[in-house]
Structure formats: C-alpha cells, structure tokens
mmCIF file of C-alpha atoms in Angstrom:
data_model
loop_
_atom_site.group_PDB
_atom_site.id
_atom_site.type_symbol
_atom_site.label_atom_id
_atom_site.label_comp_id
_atom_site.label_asym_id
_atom_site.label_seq_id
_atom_site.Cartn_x
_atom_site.Cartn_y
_atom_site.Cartn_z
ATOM 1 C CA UNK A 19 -19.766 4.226 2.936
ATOM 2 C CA UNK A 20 -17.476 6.251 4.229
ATOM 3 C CA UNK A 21 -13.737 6.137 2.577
ATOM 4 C CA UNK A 22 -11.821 7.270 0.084
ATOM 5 C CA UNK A 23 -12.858 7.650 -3.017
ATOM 6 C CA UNK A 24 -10.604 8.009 -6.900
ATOM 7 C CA UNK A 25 -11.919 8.960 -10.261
ATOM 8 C CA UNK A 26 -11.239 7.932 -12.901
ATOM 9 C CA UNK A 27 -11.282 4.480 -12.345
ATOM 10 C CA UNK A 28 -9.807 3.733 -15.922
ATOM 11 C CA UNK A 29 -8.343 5.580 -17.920
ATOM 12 C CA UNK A 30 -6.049 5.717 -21.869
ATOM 13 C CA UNK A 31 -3.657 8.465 -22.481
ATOM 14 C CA UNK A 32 -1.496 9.050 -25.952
ATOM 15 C CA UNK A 33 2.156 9.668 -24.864
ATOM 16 C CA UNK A 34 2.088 13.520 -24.122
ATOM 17 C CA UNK A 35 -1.066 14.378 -23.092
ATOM 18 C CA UNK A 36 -1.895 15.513 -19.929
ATOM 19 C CA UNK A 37 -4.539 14.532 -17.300
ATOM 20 C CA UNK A 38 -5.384 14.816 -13.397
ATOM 21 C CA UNK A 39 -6.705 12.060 -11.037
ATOM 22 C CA UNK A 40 -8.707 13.094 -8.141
ATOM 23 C CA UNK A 41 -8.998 11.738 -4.700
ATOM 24 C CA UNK A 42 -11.357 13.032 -2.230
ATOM 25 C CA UNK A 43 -11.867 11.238 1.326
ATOM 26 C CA UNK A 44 -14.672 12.044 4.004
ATOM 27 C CA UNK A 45 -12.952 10.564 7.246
ATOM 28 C CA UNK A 46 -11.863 14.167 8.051
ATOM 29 C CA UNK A 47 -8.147 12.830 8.003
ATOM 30 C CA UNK A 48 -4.726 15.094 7.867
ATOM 31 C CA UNK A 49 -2.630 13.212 5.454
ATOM 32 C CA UNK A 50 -3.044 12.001 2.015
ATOM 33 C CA UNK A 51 -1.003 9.911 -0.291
ATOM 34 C CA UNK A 52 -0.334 9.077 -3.772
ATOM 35 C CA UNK A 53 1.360 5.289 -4.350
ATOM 36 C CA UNK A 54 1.908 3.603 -7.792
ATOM 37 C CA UNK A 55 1.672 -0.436 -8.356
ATOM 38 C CA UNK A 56 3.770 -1.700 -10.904
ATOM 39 C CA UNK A 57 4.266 -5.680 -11.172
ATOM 40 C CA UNK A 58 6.390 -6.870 -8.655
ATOM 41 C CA UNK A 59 7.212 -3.805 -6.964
ATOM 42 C CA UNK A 60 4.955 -3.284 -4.147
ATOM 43 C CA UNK A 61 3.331 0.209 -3.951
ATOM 44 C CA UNK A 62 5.845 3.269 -4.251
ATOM 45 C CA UNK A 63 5.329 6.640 -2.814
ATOM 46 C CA UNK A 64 4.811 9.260 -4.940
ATOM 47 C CA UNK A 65 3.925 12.303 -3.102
ATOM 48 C CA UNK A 66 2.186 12.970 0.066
ATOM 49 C CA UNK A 67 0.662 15.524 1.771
ATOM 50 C CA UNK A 68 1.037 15.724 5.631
ATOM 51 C CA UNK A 69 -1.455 17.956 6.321
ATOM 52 C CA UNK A 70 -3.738 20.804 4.129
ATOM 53 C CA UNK A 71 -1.719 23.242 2.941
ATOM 54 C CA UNK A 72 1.465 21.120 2.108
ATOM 55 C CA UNK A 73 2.754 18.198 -0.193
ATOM 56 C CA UNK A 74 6.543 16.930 -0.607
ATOM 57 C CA UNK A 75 7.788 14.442 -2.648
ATOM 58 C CA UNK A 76 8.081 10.577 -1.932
ATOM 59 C CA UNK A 77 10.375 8.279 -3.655
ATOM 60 C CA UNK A 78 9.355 8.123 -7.546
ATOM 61 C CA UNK A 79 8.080 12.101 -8.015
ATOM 62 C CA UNK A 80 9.138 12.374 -11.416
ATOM 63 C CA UNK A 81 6.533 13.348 -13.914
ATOM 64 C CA UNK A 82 4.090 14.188 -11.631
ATOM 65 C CA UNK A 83 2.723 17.405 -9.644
ATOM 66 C CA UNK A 84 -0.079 17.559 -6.850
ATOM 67 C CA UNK A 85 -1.817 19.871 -5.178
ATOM 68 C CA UNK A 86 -4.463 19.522 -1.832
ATOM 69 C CA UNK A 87 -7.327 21.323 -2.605
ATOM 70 C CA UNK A 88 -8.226 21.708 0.843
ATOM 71 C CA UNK A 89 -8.454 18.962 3.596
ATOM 72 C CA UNK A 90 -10.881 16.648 1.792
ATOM 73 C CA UNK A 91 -9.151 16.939 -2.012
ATOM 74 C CA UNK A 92 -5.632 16.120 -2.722
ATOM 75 C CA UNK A 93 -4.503 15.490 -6.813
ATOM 76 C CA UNK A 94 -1.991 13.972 -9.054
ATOM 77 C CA UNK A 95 -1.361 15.287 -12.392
ATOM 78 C CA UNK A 96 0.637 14.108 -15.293
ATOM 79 C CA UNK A 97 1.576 16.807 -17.326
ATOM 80 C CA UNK A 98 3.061 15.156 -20.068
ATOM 81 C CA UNK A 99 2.529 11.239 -19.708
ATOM 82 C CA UNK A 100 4.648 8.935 -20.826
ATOM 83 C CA UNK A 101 4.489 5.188 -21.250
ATOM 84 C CA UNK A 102 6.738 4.535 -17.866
ATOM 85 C CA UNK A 103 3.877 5.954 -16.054
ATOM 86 C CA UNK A 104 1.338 3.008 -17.210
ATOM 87 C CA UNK A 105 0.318 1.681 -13.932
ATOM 88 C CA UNK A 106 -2.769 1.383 -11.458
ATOM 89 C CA UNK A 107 -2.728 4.545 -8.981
ATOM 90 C CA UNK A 108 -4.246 4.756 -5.060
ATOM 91 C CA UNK A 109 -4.493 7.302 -3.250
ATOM 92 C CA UNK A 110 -4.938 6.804 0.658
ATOM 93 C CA UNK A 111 -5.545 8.706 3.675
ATOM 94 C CA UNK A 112 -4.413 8.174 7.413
ATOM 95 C CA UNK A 113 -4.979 10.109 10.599
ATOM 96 C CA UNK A 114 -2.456 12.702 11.569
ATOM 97 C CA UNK A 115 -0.018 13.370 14.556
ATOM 98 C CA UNK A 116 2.247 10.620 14.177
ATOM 99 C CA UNK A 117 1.445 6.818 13.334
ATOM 100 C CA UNK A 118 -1.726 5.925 12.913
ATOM 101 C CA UNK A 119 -3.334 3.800 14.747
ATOM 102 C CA UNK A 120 -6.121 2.158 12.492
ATOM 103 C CA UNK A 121 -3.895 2.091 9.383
ATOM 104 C CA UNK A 122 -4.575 3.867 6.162
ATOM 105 C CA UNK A 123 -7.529 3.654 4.096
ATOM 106 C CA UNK A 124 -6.727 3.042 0.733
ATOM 107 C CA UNK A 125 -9.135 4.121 -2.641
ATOM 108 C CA UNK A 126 -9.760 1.626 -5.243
ATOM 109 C CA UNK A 127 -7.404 2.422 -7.918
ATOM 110 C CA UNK A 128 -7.005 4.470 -11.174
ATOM 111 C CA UNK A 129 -5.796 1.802 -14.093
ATOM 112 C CA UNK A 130 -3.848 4.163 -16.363
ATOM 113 C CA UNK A 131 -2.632 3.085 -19.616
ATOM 114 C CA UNK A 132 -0.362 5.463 -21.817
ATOM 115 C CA UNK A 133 0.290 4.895 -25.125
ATOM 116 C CA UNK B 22 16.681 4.401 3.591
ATOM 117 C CA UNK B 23 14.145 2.195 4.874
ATOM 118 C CA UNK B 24 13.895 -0.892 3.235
ATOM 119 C CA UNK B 25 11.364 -3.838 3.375
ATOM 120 C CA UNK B 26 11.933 -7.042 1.832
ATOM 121 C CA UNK B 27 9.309 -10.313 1.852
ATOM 122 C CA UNK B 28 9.706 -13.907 1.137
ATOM 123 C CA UNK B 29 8.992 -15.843 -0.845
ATOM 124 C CA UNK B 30 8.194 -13.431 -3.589
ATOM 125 C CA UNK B 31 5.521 -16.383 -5.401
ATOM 126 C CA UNK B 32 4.373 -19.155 -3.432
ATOM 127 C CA UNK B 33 2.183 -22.143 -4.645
ATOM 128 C CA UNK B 34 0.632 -24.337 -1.670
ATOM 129 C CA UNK B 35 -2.377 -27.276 -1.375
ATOM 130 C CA UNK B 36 -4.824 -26.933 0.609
ATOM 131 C CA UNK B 37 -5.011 -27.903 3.853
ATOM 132 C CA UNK B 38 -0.939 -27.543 4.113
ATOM 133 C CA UNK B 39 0.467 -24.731 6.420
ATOM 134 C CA UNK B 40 3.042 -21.813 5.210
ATOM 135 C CA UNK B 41 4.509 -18.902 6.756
ATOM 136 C CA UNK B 42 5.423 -15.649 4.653
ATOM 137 C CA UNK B 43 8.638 -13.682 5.995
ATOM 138 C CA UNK B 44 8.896 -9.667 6.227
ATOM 139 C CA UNK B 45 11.748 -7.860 7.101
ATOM 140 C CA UNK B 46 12.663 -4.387 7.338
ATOM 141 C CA UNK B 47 16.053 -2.519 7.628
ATOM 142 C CA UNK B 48 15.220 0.207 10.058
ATOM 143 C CA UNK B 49 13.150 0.845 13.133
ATOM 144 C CA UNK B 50 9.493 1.146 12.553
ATOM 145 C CA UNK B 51 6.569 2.480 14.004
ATOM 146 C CA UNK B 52 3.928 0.048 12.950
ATOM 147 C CA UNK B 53 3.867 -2.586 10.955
ATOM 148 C CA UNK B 54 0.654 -3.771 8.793
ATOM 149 C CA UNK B 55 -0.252 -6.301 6.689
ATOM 150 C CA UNK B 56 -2.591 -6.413 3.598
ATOM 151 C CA UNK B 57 -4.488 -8.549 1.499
ATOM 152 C CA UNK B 58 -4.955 -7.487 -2.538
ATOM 153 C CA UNK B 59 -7.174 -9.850 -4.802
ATOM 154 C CA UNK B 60 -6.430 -9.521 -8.422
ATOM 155 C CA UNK B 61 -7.692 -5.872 -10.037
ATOM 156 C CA UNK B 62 -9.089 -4.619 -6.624
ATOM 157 C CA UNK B 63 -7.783 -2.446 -3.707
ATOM 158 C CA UNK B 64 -5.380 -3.238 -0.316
ATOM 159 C CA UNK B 65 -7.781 -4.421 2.781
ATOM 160 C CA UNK B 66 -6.325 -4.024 5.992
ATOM 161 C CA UNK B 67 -5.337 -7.285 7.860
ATOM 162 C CA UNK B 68 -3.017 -6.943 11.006
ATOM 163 C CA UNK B 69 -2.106 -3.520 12.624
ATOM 164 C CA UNK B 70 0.968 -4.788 14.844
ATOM 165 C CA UNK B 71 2.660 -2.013 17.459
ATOM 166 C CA UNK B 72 4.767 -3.295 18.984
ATOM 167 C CA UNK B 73 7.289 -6.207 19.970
ATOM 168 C CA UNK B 74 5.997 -9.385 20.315
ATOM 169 C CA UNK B 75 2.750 -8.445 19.302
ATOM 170 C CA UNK B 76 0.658 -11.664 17.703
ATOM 171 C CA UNK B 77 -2.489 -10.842 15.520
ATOM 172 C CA UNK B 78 -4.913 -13.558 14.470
ATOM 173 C CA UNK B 79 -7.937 -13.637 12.341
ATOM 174 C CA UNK B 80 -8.931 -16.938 10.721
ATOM 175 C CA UNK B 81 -6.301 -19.043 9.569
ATOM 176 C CA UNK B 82 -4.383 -16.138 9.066
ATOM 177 C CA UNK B 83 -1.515 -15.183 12.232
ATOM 178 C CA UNK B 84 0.569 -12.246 12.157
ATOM 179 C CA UNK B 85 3.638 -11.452 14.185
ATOM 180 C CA UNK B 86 6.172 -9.094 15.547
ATOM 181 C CA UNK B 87 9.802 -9.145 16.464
ATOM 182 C CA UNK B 88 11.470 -5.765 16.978
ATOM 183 C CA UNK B 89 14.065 -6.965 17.443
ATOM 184 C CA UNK B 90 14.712 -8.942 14.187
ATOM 185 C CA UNK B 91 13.367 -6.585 12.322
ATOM 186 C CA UNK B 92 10.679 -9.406 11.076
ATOM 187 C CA UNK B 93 7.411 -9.696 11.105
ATOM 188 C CA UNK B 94 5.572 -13.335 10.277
ATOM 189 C CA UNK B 95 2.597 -14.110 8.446
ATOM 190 C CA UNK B 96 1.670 -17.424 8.758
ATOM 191 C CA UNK B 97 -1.612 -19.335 7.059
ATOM 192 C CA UNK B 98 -2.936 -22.672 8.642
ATOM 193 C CA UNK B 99 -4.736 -25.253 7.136
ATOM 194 C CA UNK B 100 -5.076 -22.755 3.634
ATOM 195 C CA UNK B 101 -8.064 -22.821 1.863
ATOM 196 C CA UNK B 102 -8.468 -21.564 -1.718
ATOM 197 C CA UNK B 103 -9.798 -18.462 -0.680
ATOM 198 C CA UNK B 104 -7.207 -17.128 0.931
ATOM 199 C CA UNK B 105 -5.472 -16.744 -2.956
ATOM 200 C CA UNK B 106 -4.258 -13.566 -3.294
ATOM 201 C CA UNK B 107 -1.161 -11.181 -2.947
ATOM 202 C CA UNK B 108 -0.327 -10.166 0.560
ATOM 203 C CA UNK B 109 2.070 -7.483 1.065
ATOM 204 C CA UNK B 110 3.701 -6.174 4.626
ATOM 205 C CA UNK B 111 4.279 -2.317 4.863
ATOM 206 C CA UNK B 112 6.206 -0.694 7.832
ATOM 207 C CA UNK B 113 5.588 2.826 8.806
ATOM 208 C CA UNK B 114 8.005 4.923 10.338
ATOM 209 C CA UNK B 115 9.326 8.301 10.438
ATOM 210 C CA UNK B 116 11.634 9.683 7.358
ATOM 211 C CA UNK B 117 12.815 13.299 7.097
ATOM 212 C CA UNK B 118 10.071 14.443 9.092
ATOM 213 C CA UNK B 119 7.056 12.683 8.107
ATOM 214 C CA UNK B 120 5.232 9.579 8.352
ATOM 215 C CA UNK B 121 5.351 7.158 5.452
ATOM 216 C CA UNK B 122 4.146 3.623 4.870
ATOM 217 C CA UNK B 123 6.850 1.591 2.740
ATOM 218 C CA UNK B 124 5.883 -1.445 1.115
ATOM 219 C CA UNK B 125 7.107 -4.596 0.450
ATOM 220 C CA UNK B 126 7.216 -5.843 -3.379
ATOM 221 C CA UNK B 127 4.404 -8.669 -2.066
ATOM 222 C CA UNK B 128 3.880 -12.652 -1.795
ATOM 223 C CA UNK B 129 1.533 -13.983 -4.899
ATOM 224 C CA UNK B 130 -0.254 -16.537 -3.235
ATOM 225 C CA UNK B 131 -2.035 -19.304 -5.150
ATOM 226 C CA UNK B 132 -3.656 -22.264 -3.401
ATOM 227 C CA UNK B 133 -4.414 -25.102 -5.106
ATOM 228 C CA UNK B 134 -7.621 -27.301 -4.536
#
C-alpha cells in the first residue's frame, strides 16, 4: 500500500551513541516531517522539510540533524543520544503549495529507547 | 505562537452515554483535523474540517468547526467500547513561512462496558 513508510520500527541506544531513522514515502509529496510523542504531550515538531532540497527546524530541534535525500527520503539522526530523547518517532508527509487538503499521512512509528 | 489546547485531557465514559471533547486553538488556522491513535500504533485520519461551520460525521463520531471561537468539537454518541482510544485535534496554519500541523497534548478515552 501506498504510504509512508519508517525503519527501524524499534530500536535501544546506550547514552552516546549515534543512529539515523529513515523515512521514505511513495505518494510523490513535497513536504516531510519529523514529530516526537512523549506521554501527554501530543506530537512535537521536530524538523521539517518543505520541499527537496530544504529542512528548518520545528519546535524541539535539539539533538537532532536531518537531511532529504531527495524527494522520496528525508532522515533524522541523533548524533549523540541521550536519555531525553527516549520516545516513539513519525515521520509524515503532506502535499505541497499551501494546506493540504487530504491531511498528512503519517508512518507507523520508531519506539526508541536510550539508555 | 500557535497554541492548541483539548479537554478533558482523560475521560472515562459507559457505554451507550454521549460526550463531547473540546479543542481550541489560539491563532487563525488553516485546517483543522482530527485523529484517532490506539495504544502502540500510528495517527488515522478522522475529520478534515476547512472552514467555519463546517460539521463532519462518521459513525457515532461528529466533528465541528467554529472560526470564530477558535474551537472545534468532537462529540461521540451512544459510545461503544471500540471507540477507546486517544484522539488528538491538530490545527494547521502558516508560521514563519511554512505550513505546520500543531497538535494538541490528546483526550485518553476509555469506555467502559
């Protein structure tokens, strides 16, 4: 089916280490997000990436670097992970050129524990 | 700063009874969507609302828009245990150039046979 799609799906860091979740979507759309679920705090923006070619930070872009690959690709990496960045990870994807109108498509998660 | 606030945070209903969860937002939006998230999986769409006074239904589920107020309405009728799960609103608007969907923190539903 088409959507968007995240590996890993789980995943166990030690504090310090580094590591890179991929999200890759096929619906040939512009923009692509990173959000972070912690309890009780809704999803947060992390970075985003209008269109292919450039990224700029959201609200919580501490700790964390991304680059789109091209228009399909777009990555989050921890360089040095620290237990504050525990959470479950989605990426999503939305048509360009203002709101969209059918929403955003959201992947199923990446469950990252550091400890 | 855009802002978006629901209520009740954690709500605990019977079936068969008839609730409404509250979403409001501190600055003009573009959209407004609701979601549905069942424990360990992802956000499926619900309601896509675009403008004011725009009424969504789908089930026993209703969603609403007021521009106006700044609030948007999610009301369940007759609930059935199925329709457990954490909904959250999200508002999308235009900040510093860019279009970006801001969440609420989400309502924990739990019905109750």
């Amino acid at each position: 089916n088409a959507g968007v799609t995240q590996t890993p799906k789980f995943q166990v860091l030690k504090t310090g280490q580094s590591m890179t979740l991929q999200c890759a979507q096929d619906m040939n759309h512009n923009s692509m997000y990173w959000y972070r679920q912690d309890p009780g705090m809704g999803l947060r923006l992390i970075y985003y990436s209008a269109s292919e070619g450039t990224t700029d930070k959201g609200e919580v872009p501490n700790g964390y670097n991304v680059s789109r690959l091209n228009k399909r690709e777009f990555s989050l990496r921890l360089e040095s992970a620290a237990p504050s960045q525990t959470s479950v990870y989605f990426c999503a994807s939305s048509e360009s050129g203002g709101a969209p109108l059918y929403g955003y498509t959201f992947g199923s998660g990446t469950r990252l524990t550091v400890v | 700063e855009l802002k978006v606030e629901q209520n009740p945070l954690f709500l605990s209903m019977q079936e068969g009874k008839n609730y409404t969860i509250y979403c409001n937002y501190s600055t003009t939006s573009d959209r407004l969507y609701w979601y549905r998230q069942d424990p360990g999986k992802s956000l499926e769409s619900l309601f896509v609302l675009l403008s004011n006074g725009a009424v969504k239904q789908e089930g026993r589920l209703m969603a609403s828009l007021d521009t106006k107020a700044r609030l948007s309405t999610l009301h369940i009728t007759a609930a059935v245990h199925d329709l457990s799960a954490t909904y959250f609103c999200a508002v999308d608007s235009l900040i510093q150039g860019a279009q970006k969907l801001v969440f609420g923190q989400g309502t924990r539903l739990t019905i109750n046979p």
